[in-house]
Protein backbone atom coordinates (compact mmCIF):
# COMPACT_ATOMS: atom_id res chain seq x y z
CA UNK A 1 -44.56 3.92 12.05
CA UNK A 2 -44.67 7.74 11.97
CA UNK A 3 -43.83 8.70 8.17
CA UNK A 4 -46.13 11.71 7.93
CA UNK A 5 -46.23 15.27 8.61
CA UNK A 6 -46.03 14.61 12.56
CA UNK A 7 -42.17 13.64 11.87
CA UNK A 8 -41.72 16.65 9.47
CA UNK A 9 -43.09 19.66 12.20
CA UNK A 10 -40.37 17.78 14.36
CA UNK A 11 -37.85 18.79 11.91
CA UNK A 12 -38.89 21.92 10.95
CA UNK A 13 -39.02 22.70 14.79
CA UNK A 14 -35.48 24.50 15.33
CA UNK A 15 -36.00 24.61 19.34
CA UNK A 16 -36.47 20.42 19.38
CA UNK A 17 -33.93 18.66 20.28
CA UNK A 18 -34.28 15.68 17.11
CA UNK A 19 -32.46 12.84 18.49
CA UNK A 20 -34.03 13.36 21.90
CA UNK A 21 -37.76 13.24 20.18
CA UNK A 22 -36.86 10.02 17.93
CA UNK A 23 -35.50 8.08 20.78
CA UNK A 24 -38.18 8.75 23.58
CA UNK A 25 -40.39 7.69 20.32
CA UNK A 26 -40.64 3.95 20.15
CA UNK A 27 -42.31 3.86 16.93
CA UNK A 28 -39.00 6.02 15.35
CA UNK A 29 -36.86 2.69 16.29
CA UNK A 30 -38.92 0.02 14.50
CA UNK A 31 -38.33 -1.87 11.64
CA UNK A 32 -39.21 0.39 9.04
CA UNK A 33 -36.31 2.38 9.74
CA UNK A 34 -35.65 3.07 5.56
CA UNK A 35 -39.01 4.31 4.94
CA UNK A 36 -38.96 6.88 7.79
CA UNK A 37 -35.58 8.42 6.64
CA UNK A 38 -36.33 8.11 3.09
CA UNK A 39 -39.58 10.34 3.91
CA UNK A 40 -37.50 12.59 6.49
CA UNK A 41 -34.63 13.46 3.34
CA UNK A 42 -37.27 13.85 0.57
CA UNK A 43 -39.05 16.16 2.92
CA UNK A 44 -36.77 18.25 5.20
CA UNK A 45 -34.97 21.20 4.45
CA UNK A 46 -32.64 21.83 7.51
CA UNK A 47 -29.48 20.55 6.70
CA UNK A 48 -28.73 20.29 10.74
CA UNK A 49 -31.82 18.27 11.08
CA UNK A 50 -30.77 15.91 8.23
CA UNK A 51 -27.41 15.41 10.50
CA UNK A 52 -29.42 14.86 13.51
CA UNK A 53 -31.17 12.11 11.85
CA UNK A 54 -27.72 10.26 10.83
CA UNK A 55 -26.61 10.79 13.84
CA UNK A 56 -29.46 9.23 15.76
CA UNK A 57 -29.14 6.43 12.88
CA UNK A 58 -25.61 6.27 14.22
CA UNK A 59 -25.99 5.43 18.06
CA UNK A 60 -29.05 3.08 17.15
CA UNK A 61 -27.01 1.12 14.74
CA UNK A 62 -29.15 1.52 12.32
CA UNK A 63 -26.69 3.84 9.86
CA UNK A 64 -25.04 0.49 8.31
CA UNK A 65 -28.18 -0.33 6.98
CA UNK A 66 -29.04 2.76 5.47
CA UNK A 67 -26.04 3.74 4.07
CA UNK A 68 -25.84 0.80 1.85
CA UNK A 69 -29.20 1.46 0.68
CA UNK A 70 -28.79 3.39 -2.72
CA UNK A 71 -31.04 5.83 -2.37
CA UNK A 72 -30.08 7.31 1.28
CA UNK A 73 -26.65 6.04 0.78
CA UNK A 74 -25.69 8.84 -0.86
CA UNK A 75 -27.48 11.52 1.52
CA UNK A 76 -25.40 9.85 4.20
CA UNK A 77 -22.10 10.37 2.29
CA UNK A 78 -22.45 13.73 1.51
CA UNK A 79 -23.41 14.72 5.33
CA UNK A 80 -21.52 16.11 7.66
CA UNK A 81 -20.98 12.59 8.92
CA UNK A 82 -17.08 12.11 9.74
CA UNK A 83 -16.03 9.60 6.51
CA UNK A 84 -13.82 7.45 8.58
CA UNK A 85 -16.50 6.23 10.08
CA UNK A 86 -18.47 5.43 7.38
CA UNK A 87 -15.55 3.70 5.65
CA UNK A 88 -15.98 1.18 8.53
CA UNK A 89 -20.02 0.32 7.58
CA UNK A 90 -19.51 -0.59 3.64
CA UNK A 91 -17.50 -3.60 1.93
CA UNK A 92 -14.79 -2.45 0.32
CA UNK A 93 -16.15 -3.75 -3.25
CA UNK A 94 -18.97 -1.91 -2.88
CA UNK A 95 -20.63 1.15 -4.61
CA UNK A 96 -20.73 3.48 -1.08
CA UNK A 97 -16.96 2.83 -0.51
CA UNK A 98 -16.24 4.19 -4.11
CA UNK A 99 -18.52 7.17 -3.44
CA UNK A 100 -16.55 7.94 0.02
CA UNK A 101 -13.29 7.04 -1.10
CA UNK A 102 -13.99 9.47 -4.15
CA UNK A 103 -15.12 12.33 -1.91
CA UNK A 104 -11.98 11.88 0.04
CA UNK A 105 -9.74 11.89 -2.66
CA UNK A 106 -10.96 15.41 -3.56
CA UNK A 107 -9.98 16.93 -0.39
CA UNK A 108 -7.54 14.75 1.94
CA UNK A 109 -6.95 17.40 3.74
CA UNK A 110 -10.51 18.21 4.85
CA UNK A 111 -10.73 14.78 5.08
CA UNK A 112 -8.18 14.41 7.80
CA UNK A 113 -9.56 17.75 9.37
CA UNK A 114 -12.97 16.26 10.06
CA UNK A 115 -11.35 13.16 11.58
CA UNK A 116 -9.36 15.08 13.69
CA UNK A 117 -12.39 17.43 14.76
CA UNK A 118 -14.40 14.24 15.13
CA UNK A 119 -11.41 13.05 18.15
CA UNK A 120 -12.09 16.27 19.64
CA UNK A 121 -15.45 16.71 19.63
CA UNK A 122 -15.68 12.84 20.82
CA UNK A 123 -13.39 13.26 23.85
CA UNK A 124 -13.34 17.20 24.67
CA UNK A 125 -17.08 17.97 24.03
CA UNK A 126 -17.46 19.73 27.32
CA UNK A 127 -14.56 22.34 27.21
CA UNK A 128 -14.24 25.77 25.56
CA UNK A 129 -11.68 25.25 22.61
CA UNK A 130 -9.86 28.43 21.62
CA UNK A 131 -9.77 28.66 18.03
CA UNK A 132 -6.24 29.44 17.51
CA UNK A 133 -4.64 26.49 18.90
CA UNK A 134 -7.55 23.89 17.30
CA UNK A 135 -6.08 25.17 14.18
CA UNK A 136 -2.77 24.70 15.49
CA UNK A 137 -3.21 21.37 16.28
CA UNK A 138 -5.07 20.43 12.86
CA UNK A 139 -1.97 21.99 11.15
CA UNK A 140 0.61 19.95 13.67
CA UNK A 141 -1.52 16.55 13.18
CA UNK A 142 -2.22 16.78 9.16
CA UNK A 143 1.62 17.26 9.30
CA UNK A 144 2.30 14.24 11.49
CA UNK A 145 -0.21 11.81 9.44
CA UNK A 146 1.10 12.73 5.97
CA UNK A 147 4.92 11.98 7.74
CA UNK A 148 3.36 8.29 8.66
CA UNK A 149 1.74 8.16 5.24
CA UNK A 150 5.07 8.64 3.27
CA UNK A 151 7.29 6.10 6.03
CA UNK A 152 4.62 3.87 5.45
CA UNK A 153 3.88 4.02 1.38
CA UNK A 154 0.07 4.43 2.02
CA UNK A 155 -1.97 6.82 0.55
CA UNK A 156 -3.72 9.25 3.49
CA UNK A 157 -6.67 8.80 2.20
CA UNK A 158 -6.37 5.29 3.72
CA UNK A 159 -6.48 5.72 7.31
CA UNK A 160 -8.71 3.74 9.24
CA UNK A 161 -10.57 4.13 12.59
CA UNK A 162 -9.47 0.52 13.87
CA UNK A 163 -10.69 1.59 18.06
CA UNK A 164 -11.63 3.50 20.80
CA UNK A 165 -10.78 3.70 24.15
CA UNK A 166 -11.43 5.84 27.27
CA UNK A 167 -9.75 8.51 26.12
CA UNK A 168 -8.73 8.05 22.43
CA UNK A 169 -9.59 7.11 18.97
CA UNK A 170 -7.51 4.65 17.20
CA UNK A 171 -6.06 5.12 13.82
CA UNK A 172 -3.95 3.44 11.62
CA UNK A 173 -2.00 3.66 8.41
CA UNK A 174 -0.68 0.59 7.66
CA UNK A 175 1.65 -0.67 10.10
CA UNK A 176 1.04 2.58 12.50
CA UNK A 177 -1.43 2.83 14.98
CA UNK A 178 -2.47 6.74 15.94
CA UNK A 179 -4.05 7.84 18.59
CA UNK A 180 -6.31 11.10 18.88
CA UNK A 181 -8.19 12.40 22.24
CA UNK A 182 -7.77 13.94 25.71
CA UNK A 183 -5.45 13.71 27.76
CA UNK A 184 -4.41 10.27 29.38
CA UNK A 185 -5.41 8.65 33.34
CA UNK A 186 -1.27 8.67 33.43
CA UNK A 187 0.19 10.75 30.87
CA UNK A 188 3.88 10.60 32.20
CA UNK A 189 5.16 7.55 33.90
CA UNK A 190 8.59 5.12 33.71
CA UNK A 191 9.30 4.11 29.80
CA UNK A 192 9.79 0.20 29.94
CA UNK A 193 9.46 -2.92 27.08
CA UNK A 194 6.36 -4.20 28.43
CA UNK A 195 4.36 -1.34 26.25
CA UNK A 196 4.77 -0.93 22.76
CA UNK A 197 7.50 1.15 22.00
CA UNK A 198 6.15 4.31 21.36
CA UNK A 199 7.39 6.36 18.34
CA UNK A 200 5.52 9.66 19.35
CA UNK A 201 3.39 10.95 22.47
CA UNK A 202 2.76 14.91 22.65
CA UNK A 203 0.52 16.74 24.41
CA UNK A 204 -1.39 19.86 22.97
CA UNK A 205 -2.89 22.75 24.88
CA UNK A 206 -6.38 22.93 22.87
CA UNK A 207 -7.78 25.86 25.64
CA UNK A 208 -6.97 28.67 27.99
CA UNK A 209 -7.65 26.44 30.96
CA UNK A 210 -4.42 23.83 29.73
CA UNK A 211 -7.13 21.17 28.52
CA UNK A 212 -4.74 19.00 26.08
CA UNK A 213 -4.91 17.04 23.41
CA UNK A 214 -2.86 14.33 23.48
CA UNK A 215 -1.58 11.97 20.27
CA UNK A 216 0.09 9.08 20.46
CA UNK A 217 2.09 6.79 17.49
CA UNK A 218 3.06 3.64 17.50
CA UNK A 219 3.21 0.39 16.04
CA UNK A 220 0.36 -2.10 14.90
CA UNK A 221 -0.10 -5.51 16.87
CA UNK A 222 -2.54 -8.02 16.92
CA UNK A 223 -5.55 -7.87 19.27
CA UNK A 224 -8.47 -10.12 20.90
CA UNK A 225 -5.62 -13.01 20.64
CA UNK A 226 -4.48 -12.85 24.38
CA UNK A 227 -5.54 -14.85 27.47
CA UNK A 228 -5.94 -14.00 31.51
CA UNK A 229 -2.30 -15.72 31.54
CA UNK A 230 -1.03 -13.47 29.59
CA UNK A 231 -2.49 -10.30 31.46
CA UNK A 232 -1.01 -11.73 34.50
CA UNK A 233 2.63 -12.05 33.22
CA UNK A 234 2.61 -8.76 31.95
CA UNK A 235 1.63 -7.68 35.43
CA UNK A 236 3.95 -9.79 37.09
CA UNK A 237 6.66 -8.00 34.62
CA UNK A 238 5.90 -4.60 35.48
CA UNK A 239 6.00 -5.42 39.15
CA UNK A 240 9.45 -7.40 38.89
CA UNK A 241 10.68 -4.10 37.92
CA UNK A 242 9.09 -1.62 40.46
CA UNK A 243 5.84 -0.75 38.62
CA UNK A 244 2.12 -1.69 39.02
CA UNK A 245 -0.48 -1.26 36.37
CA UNK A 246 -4.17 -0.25 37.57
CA UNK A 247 -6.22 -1.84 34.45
CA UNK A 248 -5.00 -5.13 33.74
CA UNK A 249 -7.21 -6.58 31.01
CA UNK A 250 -7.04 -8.58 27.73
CA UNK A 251 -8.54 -5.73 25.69
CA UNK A 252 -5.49 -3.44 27.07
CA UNK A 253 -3.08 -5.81 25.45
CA UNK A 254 -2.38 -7.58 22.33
CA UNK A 255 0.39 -9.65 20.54
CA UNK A 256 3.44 -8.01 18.84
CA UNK A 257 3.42 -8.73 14.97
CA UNK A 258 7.58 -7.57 14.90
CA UNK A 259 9.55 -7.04 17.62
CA UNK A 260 9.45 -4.07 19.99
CA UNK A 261 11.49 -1.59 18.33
CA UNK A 262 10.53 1.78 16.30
CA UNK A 263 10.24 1.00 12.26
CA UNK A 264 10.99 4.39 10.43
CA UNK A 265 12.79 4.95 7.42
CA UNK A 266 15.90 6.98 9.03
CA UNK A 267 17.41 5.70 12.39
CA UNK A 268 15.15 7.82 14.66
CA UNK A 269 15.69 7.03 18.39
CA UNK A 270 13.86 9.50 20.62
CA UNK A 271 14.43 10.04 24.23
CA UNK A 272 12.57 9.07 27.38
CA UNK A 273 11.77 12.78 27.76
CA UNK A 274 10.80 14.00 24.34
CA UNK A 275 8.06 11.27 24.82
CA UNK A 276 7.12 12.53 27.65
CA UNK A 277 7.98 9.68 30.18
CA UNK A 278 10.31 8.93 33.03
CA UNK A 279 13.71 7.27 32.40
CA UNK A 280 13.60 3.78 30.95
CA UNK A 281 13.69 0.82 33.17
CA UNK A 282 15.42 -2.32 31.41
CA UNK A 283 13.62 -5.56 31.55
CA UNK A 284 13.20 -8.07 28.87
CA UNK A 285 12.87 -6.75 25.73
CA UNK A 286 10.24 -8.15 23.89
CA UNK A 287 9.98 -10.38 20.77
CA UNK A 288 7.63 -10.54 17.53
CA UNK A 289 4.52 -13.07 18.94
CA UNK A 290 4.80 -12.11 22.51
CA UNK A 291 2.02 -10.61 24.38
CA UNK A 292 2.24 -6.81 24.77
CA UNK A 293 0.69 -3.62 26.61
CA UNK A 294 -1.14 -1.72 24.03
CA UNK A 295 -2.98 0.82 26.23
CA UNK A 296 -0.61 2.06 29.15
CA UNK A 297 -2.72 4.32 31.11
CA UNK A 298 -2.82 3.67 34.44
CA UNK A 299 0.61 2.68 34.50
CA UNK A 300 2.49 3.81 37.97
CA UNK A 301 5.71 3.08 40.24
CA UNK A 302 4.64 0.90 42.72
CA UNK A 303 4.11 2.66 46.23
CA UNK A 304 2.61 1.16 48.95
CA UNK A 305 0.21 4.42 49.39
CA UNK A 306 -1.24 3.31 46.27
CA UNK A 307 -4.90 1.53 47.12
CA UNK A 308 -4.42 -1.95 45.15
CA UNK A 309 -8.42 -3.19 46.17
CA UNK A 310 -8.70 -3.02 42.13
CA UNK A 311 -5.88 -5.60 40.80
CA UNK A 312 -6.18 -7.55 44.55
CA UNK A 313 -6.08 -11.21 42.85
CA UNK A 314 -3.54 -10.28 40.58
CA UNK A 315 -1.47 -8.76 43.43
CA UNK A 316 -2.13 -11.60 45.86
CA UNK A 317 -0.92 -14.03 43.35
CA UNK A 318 2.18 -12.19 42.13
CA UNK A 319 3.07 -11.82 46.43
CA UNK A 320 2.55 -15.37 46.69
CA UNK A 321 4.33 -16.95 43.91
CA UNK A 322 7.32 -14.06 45.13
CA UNK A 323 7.67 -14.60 48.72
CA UNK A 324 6.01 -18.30 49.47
């Protein structure tokens, strides 16, 4: 295990690339994972570095482990490591939650800031972000979270990275699910009840070249409950009413907790277009219990152009069971 000055010239080095180094390095990924990063903190003076380290911690799974040791715990906290992702690595009863809950509570709005930077910088890494509209869209965001917060009686401080997708993170605050990322495989096609009904979708220019940020709202439901049935009927639905979805699986659906219909404290119904989708296509309207599409990319009207190789045995059974 390398816990001497070899590992400290690689942090004082500003040209090395640190997470690059420790992962090419086998003996940076063995078990005496605490020792190394208690040497690396006492040692190192680069605060950058220090984040390099968590982060590398981070995609080798080994930052669970270290933040709920005492001593780097706290290190970890007071990072630059997005919070709402360390809330997910500590019990709830424990001393590191109180710590991050605590440095939360004395800035939600940084708090929510970071989170929202942390979407961006997760899903539009590669782009050139112009300044004015990222603080545009932190502004519109904060705004639209602390709206959910007060329908829902929750504290801010208590949203919770629950997901993440292709092209999203998923949020929640309480009973409403938010997503945060680029923008979608589909972002405009027919509204129907076989998603859940969404209570917001807007897309924000984030650069001069019309990259977007796109946030979506909507209700909680239940996942990793559903079965290949159940991906198949929801198919078959879409296709009974002219449509064919391109990523039929059980992690793109889930089980509805309340019915399909928007919860909000006034009577708030908005239109097909302000949500940025075609006109509504009635079907059967869905019930609390039933299964449910939770992640409608690749959602399209059905067109025999359209190459169906990907959902063949789904297709091939739906034609059969229709016209046999």
């Amino acid at each position: 295990m390398k816990t001497d000055n070899n590992l400290l010239k690689e942090l004082d080095n500003s040209a090395t690339n640190t997470i690059k180094v420790l992962e090419d390095d086998e003996s940076y990924q063995e078990n005496n994972i605490i020792e190394m990063f208690d040497y690396a903190f006492r040692k190192c003076k680069n605060n950058d570095k220090i984040n390099d380290l968590i982060m590398f911690a981070y995609i080798n799974n080994h930052l669970k482990k270290l933040i709920n040791n005492k001593k780097l715990g706290h290190i970890i906290i007071n990072s630059n490591f997005p919070l709402v992702e360390l809330k997910n690595l500590v019990n709830k009863n424990s001393e590191a939650y109180k710590q991050i809950m605590l440095k939360i509570e004395k800035n939600k709005e940084e708090f929510i800031i970071q989170t929202i930077n942390y979407s961006i910088n997760k899903y539009l890494r590669n782009i050139k972000i112009n300044e004015s509209m990222l603080k545009l869209i932190q502004e519109i965001i904060f705004i639209i979270l602390k709206e959910i917060a007060l329908n829902e009686n929750e504290d801010i401080n208590n949203l919770e990275l629950i997901g993440r997708g292709d092209f999203s993170f998923v949020y929640a605050i309480k009973d409403k699910v938010i997503k945060i990322g680029s923008n979608r495989a589909t972002p405009k096609f027919p509204n129907n009840p076989y998603i859940v009904k969404p209570l917001l979708r807007k897309a924000i220019p984030i650069s001069d070249n019309n990259d977007i940020v796109f946030i979506e709202v909507c209700e909680k439901i239940k996942t990793n409950c559903c079965t290949d049935e159940d991906v198949y009927n929801l198919y078959k639905s879409l296709r009974e009413i002219g449509l064919i979805w391109m990523d039929p699986k059980k992690s793109n659906i889930g089980k509805l907790i309340k019915d399909n219909k928007i919860y909000w404290h006034n009577n708030l119904k908005p239109t097909d277009s302000s949500l940025m989708l075609d006109k509504y296509i009635e079907g059967t309207e869905l019930k609390a219990g039933d299964p449910i599409i939770c992640d409608s990319d690749s959602i399209y009207i059905y067109s025999k152009k359209i190459n169906i190789q990907r959902v063949g045995r789904l297709e091939c059974r739906y034609r059969g069971e229709k016209y046999f």
